[in-house]
Coordinates of C-alpha atoms in Angstrom, one line a residue:
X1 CA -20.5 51.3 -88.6
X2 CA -22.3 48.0 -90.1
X3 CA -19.3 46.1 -91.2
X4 CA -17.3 45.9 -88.0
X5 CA -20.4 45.0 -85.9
X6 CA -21.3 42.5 -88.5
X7 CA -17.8 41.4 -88.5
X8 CA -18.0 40.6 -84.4
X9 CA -20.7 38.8 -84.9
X10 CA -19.3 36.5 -87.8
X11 CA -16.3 36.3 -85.3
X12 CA -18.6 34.9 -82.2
X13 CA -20.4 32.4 -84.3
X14 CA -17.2 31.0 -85.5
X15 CA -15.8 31.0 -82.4
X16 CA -18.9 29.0 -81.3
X17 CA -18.6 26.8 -83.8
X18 CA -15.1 26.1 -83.2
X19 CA -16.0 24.9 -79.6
X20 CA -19.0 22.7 -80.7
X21 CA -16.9 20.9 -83.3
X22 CA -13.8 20.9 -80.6
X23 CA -16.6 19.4 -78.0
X24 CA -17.9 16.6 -80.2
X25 CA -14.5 15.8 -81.2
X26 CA -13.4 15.4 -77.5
X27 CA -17.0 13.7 -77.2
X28 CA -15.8 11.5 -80.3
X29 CA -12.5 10.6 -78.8
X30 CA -14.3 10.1 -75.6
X31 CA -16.0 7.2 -76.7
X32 CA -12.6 5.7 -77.5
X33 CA -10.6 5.9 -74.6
X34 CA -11.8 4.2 -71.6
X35 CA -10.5 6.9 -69.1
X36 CA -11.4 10.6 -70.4
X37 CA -13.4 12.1 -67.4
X38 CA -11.8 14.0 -64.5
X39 CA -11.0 12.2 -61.4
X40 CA -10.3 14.3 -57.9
X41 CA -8.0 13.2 -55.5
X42 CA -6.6 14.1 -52.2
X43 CA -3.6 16.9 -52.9
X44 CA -0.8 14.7 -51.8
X45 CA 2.7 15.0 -52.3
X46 CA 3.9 13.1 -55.3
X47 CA 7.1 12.8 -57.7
X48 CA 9.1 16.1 -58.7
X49 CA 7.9 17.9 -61.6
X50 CA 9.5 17.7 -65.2
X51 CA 10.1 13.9 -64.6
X52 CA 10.1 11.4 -66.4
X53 CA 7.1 10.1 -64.6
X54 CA 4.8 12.9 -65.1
X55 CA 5.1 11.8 -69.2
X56 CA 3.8 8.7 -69.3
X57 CA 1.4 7.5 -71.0
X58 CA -2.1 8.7 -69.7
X59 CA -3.8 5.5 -69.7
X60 CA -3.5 3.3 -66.9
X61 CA -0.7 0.7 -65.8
X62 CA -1.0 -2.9 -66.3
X63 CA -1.4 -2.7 -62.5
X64 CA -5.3 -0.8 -62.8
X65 CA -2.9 2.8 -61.2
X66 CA -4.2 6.0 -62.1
X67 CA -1.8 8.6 -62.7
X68 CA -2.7 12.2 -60.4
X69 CA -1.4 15.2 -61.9
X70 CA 0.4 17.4 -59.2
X71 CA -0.8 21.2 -60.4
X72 CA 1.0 24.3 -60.5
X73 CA 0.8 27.9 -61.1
X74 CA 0.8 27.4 -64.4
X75 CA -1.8 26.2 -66.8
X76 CA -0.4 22.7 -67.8
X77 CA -2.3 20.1 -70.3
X78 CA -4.4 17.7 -69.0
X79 CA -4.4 14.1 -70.7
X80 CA -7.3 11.7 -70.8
X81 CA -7.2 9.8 -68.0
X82 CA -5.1 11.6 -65.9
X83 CA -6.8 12.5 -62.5
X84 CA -6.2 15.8 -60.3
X85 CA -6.0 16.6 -56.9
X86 CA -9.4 18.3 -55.1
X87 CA -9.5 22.1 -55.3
X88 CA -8.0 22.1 -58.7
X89 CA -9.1 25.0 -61.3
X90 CA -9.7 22.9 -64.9
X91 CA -10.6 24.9 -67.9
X92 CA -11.1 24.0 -71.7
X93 CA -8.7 25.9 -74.3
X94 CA -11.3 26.7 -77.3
X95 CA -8.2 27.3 -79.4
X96 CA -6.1 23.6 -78.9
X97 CA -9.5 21.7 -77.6
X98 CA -7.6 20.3 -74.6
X99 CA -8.5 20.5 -71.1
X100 CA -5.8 22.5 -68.5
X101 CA -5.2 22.4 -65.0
X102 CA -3.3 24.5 -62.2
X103 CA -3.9 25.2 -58.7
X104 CA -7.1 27.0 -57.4
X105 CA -7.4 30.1 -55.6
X106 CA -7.4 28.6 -52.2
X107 CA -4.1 26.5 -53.1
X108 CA -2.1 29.5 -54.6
X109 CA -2.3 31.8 -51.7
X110 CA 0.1 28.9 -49.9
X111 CA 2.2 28.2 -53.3
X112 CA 5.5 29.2 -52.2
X113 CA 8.7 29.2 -54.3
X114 CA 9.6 25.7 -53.6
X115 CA 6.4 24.2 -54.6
X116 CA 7.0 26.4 -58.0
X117 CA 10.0 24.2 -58.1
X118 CA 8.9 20.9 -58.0
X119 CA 5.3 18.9 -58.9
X120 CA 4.5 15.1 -57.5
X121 CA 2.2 12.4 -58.4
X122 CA 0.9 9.8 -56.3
X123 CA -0.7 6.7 -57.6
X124 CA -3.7 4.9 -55.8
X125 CA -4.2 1.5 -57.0
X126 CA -8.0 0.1 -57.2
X127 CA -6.9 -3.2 -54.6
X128 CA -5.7 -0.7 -52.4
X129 CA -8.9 1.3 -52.5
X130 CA -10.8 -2.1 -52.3
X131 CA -8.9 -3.2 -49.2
X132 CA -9.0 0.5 -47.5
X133 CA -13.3 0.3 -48.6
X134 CA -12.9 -3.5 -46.5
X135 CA -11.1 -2.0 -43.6
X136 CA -13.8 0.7 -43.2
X137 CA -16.7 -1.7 -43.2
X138 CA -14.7 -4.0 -40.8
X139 CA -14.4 -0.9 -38.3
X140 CA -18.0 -0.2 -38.9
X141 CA -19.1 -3.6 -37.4
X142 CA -16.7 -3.7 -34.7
X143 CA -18.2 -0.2 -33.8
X144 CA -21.8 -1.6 -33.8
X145 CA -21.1 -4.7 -31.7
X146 CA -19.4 -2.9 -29.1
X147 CA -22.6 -0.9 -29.2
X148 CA -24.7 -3.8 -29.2
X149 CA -22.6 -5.1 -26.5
X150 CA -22.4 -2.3 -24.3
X151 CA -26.9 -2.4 -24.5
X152 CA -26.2 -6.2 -23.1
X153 CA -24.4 -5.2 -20.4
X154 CA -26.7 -2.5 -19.0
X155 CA -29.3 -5.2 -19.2
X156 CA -27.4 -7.1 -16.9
X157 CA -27.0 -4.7 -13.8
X158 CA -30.4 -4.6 -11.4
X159 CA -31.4 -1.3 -10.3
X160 CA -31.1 -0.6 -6.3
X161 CA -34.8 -1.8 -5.7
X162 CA -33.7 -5.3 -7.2
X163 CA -30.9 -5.1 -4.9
X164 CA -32.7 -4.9 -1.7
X165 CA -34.7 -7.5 -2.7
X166 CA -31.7 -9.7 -3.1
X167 CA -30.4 -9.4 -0.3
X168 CA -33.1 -9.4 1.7
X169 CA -33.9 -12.9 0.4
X170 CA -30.2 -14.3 1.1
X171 CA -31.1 -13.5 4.8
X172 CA -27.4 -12.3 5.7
X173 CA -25.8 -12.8 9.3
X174 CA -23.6 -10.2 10.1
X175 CA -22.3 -10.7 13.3
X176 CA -21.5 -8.3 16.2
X177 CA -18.1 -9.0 17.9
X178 CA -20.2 -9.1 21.0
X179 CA -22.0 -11.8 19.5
X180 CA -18.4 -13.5 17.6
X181 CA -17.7 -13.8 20.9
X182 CA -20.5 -15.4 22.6
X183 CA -20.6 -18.2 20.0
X184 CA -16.8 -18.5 20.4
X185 CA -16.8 -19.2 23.9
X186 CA -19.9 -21.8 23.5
X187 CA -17.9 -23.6 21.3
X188 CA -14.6 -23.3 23.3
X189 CA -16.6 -25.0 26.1
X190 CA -18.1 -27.4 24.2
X191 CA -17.0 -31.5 24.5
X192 CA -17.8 -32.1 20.9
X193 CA -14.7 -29.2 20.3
X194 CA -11.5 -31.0 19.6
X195 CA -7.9 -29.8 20.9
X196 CA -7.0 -28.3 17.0
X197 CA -11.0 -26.3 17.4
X198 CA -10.0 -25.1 20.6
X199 CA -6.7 -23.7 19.1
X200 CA -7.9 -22.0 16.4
X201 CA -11.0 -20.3 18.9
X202 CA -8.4 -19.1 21.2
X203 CA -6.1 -17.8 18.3
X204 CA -9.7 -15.8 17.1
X205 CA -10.3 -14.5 20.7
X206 CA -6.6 -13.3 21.3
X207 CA -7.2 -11.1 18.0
X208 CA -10.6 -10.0 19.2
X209 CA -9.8 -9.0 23.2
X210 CA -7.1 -6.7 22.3
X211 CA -9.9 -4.3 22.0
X212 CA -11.0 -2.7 25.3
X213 CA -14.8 -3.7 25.0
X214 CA -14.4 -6.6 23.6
X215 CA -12.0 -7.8 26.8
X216 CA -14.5 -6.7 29.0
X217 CA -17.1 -8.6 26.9
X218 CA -15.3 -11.7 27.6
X219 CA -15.7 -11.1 31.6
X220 CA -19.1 -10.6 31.3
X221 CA -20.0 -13.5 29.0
X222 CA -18.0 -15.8 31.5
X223 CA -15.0 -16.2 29.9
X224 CA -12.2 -16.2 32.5
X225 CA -13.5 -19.5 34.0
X226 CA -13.2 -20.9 30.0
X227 CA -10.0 -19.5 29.8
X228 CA -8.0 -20.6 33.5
X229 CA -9.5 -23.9 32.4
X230 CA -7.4 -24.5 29.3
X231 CA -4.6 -22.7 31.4
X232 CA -5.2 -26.0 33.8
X233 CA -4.9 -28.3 31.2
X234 CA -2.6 -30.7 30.3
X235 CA -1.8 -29.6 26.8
X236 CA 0.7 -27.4 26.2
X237 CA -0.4 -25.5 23.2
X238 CA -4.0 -25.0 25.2
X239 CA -1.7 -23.5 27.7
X240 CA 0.4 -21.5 25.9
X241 CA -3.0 -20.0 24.0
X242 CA -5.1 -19.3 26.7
X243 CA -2.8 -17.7 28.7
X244 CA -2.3 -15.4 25.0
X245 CA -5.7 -14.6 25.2
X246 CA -5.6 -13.2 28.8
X247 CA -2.4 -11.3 28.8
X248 CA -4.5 -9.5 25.7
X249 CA -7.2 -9.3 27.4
X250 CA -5.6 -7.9 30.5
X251 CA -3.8 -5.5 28.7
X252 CA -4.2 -1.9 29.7
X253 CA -7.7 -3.1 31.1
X254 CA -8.6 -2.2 34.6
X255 CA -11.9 -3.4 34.4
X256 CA -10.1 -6.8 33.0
X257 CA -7.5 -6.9 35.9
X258 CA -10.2 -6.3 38.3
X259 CA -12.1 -9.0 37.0
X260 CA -8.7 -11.6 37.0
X261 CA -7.8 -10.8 40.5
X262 CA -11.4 -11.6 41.4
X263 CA -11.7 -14.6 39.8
X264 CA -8.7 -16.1 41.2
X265 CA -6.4 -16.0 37.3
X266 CA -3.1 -14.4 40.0
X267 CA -2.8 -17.6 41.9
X268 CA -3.2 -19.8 38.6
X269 CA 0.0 -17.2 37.1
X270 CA 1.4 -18.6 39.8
X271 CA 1.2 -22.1 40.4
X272 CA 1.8 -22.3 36.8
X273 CA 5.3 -20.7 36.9
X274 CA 6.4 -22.6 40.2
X275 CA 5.7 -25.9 38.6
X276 CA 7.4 -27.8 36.0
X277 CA 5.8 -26.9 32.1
X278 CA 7.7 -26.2 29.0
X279 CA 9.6 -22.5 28.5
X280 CA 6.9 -21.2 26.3
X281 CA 4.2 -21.8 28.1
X282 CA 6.2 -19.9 30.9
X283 CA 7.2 -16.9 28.5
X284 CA 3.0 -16.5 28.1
X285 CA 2.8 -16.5 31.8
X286 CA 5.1 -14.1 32.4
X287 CA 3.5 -11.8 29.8
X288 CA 0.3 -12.6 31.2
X289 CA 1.1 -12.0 35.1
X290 CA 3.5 -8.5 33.6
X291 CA 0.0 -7.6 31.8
X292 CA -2.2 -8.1 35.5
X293 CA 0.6 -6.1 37.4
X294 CA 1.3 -3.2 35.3
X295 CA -0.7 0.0 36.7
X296 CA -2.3 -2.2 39.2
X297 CA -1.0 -1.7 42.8
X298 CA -4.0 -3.3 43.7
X299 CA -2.8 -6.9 42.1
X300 CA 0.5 -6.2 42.9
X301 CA 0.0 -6.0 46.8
X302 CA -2.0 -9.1 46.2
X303 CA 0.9 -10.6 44.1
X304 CA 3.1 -9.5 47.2
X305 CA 1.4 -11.3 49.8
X306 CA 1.0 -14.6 47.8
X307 CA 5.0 -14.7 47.7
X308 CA 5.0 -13.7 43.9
X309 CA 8.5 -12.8 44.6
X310 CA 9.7 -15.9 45.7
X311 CA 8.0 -17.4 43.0
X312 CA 10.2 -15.5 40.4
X313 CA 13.4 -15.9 42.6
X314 CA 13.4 -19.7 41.9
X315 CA 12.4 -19.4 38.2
X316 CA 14.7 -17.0 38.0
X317 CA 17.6 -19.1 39.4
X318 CA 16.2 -21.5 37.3
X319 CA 16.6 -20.0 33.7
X320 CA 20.4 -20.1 32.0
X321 CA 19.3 -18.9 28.6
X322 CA 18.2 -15.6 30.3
X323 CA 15.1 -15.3 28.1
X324 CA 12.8 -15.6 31.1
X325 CA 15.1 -14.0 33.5
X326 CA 15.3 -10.5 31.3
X327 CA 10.9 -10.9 31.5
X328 CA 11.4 -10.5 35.3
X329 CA 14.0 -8.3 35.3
X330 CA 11.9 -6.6 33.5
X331 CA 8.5 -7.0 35.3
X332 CA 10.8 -5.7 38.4
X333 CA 11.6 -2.6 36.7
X334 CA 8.0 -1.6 36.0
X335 CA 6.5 -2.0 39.8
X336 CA 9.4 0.1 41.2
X337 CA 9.8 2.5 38.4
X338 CA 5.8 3.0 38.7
X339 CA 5.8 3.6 42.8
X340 CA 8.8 5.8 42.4
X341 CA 6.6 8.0 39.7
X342 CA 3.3 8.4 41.6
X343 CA 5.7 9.5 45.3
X344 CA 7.2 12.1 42.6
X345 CA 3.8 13.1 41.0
X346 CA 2.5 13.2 44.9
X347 CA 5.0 15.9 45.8
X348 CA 4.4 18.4 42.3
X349 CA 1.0 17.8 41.8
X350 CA -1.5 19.4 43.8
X351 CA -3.7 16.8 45.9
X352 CA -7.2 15.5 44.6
X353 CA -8.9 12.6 46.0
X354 CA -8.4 10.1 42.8
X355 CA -4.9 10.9 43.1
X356 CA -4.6 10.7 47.1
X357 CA -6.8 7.0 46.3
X358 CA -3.7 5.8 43.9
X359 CA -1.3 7.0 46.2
X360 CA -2.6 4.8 49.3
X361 CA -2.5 2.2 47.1
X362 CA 1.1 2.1 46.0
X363 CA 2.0 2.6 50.0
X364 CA 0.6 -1.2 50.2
X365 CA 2.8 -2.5 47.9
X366 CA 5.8 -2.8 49.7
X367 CA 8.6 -4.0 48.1
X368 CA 11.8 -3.0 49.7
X369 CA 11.7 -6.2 52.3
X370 CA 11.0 -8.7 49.6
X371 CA 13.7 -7.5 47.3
X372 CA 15.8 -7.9 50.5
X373 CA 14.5 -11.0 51.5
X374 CA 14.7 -13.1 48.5
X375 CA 18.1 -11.8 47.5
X376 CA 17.4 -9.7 44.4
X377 CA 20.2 -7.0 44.9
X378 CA 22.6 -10.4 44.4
X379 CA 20.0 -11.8 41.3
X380 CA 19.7 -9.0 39.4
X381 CA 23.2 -8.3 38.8
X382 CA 24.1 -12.0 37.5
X383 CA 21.8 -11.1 34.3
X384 CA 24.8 -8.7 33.4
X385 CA 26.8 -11.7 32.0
X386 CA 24.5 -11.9 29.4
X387 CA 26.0 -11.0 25.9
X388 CA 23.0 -9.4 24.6
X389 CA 23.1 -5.8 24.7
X390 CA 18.9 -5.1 25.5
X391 CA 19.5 -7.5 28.1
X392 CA 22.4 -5.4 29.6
X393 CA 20.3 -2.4 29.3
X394 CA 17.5 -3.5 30.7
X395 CA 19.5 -5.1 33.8
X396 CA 21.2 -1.7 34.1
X397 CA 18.2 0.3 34.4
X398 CA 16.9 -2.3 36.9
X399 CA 19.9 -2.2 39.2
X400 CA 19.4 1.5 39.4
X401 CA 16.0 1.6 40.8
X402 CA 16.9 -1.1 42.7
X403 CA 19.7 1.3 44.0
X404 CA 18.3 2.8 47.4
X405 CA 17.2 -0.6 48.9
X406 CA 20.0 -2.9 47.5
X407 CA 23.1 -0.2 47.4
X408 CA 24.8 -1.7 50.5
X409 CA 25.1 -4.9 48.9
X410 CA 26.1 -3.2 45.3
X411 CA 29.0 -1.8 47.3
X412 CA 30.2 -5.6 48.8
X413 CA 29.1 -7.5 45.1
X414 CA 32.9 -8.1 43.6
X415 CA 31.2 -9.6 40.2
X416 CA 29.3 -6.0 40.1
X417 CA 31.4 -4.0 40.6
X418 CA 34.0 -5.8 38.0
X419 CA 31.5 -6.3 35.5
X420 CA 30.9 -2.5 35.6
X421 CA 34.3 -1.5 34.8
X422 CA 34.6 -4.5 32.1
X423 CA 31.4 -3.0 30.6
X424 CA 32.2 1.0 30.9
X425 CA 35.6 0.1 28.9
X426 CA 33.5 -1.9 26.4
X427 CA 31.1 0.4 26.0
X428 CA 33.4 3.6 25.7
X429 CA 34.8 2.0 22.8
X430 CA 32.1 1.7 21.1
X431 CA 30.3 4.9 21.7
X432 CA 33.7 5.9 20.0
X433 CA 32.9 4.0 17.2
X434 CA 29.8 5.6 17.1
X435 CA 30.6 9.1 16.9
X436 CA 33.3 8.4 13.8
X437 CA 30.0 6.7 12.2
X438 CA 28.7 10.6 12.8
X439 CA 26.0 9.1 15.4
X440 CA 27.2 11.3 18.6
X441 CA 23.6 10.4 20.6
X442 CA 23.5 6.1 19.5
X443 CA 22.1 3.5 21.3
X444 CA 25.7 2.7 23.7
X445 CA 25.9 6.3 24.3
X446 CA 22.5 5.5 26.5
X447 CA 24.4 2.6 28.0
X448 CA 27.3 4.2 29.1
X449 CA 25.0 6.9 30.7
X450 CA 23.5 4.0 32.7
X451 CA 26.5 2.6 33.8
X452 CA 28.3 5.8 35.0
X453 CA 24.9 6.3 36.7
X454 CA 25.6 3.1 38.8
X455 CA 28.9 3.9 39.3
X456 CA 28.2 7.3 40.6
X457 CA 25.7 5.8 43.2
X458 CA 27.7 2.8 44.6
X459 CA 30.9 5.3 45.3
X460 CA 28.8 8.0 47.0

């Protein structure tokens, strides 16, 4: 029983001796070669194993590259100098005094066959490792600047408190429109104002009335009298501005109409449009005087008994481009069309004294013996030779609420009743053309519906 237990012992020491004398060799050699220790790299993929590449020599290029040993699942020899990935298991073999390398744990649970079958190298070079080191430091200060400048600009901002106080010392004016228009009109009426001022007011207070307070501001502020005094003067373009301004003003604005009747604006509409000035400054007029009249009956009676009608007879006889004489067709339309509504309403609607008011009102505006008397039902039908189609239709609709006062003469008019027929065949034809387009209900179809209207009540 001694000698084999001595014997295991003898074995152990010499075993330990072998891998002193194996350590001080490698120690030894170490000295001598400038590249002996392990170096761990990233695990990349590399050249394919058994290449000629993964036999060189283990020292590095002429280039500074360190060669990276791409593991397997074998133990493979590792030569001084030669680096290996991170996770790599490295032994020493006590028997050849070499170190040996293959994959760890970790990596062999993922080995599959066709990492088996092939082993890369990758090889870093120290310049690249210098400039990647550089590149780092460079983002690094970039990083802190953008720090140190994002600190800067929070200094920069003033908290709400500071704010206030800002503005409190800048002393702001914000205006009112009540107030924009106060300081308008003062400088509309003052003599210091030139012609080019005045424009440019009356261009800001056409903008502003179009509001319903604001217009009624402008009455109470005084400034219709401003305004019928650049209608009076002899400029055009103050003309043509102001009379801008109070159409807008006027505009679906009883309290406005009321105002312009009272202050005398209707018999300014009309003197205006009887004497000699410019188209344009006419076309305002018209949309200014359309403006006072529509939903009015009160300005209407008034426009009545002034001879507004006669006024638009001779203008209208006038006109030959038939700009101005479609406005008063048009203005026409509106006063009968609205009388007609409100005797309709009266009969389907049950009575109530706001209602039985309106309705007393319209009975004063009688139109039927100044259509007659100023030879509308022979006007209105000359506007028919116009080759605009909107003219046409508004002339047309016109002529049919014109119908029960003027239908005797319809019946004796030879141009009416011609141009009728020349404009149902027109008109056909193109509601034809229509309905191959796929539009069965277009814009002639509503034509033609006027026209056979006409028709229908002149041969009754």
């Amino acid at each position: 029983m001694t000698k084999p237990i001595f014997s295991c012992i003898n074995l152990t020491v010499l075993l330990l001796l072998h891998y002193c004398e194996s350590n001080v060799e490698q120690r030894a050699s170490a000295t001598k070669s400038p590249l002996t220790s392990l170096v761990v790299v990233e695990n990349v993929d590399g050249v394919e194993a058994g290449s000629d590449e993964q036999e060189q020599s283990s020292v590095p290029d002429s280039e500074g590259h360190l060669e990276v040993v791409q593991p397997s699942d074998v133990w493979q020899t590792l030569k001084p100098g030669q680096a290996v990935p991170a996770g790599s298991h490295v032994k020493l073999n006590l028997q050849t005094g070499q170190q040996e390398v293959r994959l760890g744990e970790e990596q062999l649970k993922y080995w599959t066959q066709d990492h088996r079958e092939r082993e890369k190298t990758y090889v870093f070079s120290p310049n690249e490792l210098k400039r990647a080191m550089k590149k780092i430091k460079e983002d690094m200060k970039m990083a802190d600047k953008d720090t140190e400048k994002r600190g800067s600009m929070t200094t920069k901002f003033h908290s709400l408190e500071e704010l206030k106080k800002d503005i409190a010392q800048l002393d702001l004016l914000v205006e009112t429109d009540f107030q924009i228009i106060k300081r308008l009109l003062e400088q509309l009426n003052s003599s210091l104002s030139t012609t080019e001022q005045k424009l440019h007011i009356l261009h800001e207070l056409e903008y502003l009335v179009h509001q319903v307070d604001n217009g009624q501001t402008l009455c109470t502020l005084g400034g219709f009298q401003l305004i019928l005094k650049c209608l009076n003067s002899s400029d055009v373009k103050l003309q043509e501005s102001s009379a801008s301004v109070l159409g807008s003003a006027l505009a679906s604005n009883p309290v406005v109409q009321v105002r312009a009747v009272e202050s005398g604006a209707l018999q300014t509409l009309l003197t205006l449009l009887a004497t000699t000035h410019p188209q344009q400054v006419k076309k305002k007029v018209l949309f200014a005087l359309a403006s006072l009249l529509r939903h009015f009956p009160y300005a209407q009676s008034h426009f009545l008994s002034h001879g507004g009608l006669q006024v638009l007879s001779e203008l209208f006889r006038a006109d030959e481009g038939g700009v101005l004489r479609t406005r008063i067709v048009t203005m026409l339309y509106d006063m009968i069309s609205e009388k007609e509504l409100i005797s309709q309403a009266e009969q389907k609607t049950v009575h109530d004294p706001s209602h039985d008011k309106l309705v007393r009102q319209y009975a004063e505006v009688s139109l039927k013996g100044d259509l007659l008397e100023n030879g509308w039902c022979s006007l209105v039908p000359q506007q028919l030779k116009s080759s605009e189609h909107d003219y046409r239709e508004k002339t047309l609709r016109a002529l049919l609420v014109m119908a029960p006062v003027c239908l005797d003469q319809y019946r004796s008019d030879d141009f009416l009743l011609e141009s009728l027929i020349s404009l149902g065949d027109q008109y056909h034809g193109m509601v034809q053309a229509e309905r191959i387009m796929g539009e069965d209900d277009g814009y002639f179809s509503e034509i033609v519906e006027l026209i056979d209207a006409l028709e229908v009540q002149i041969k009754r």
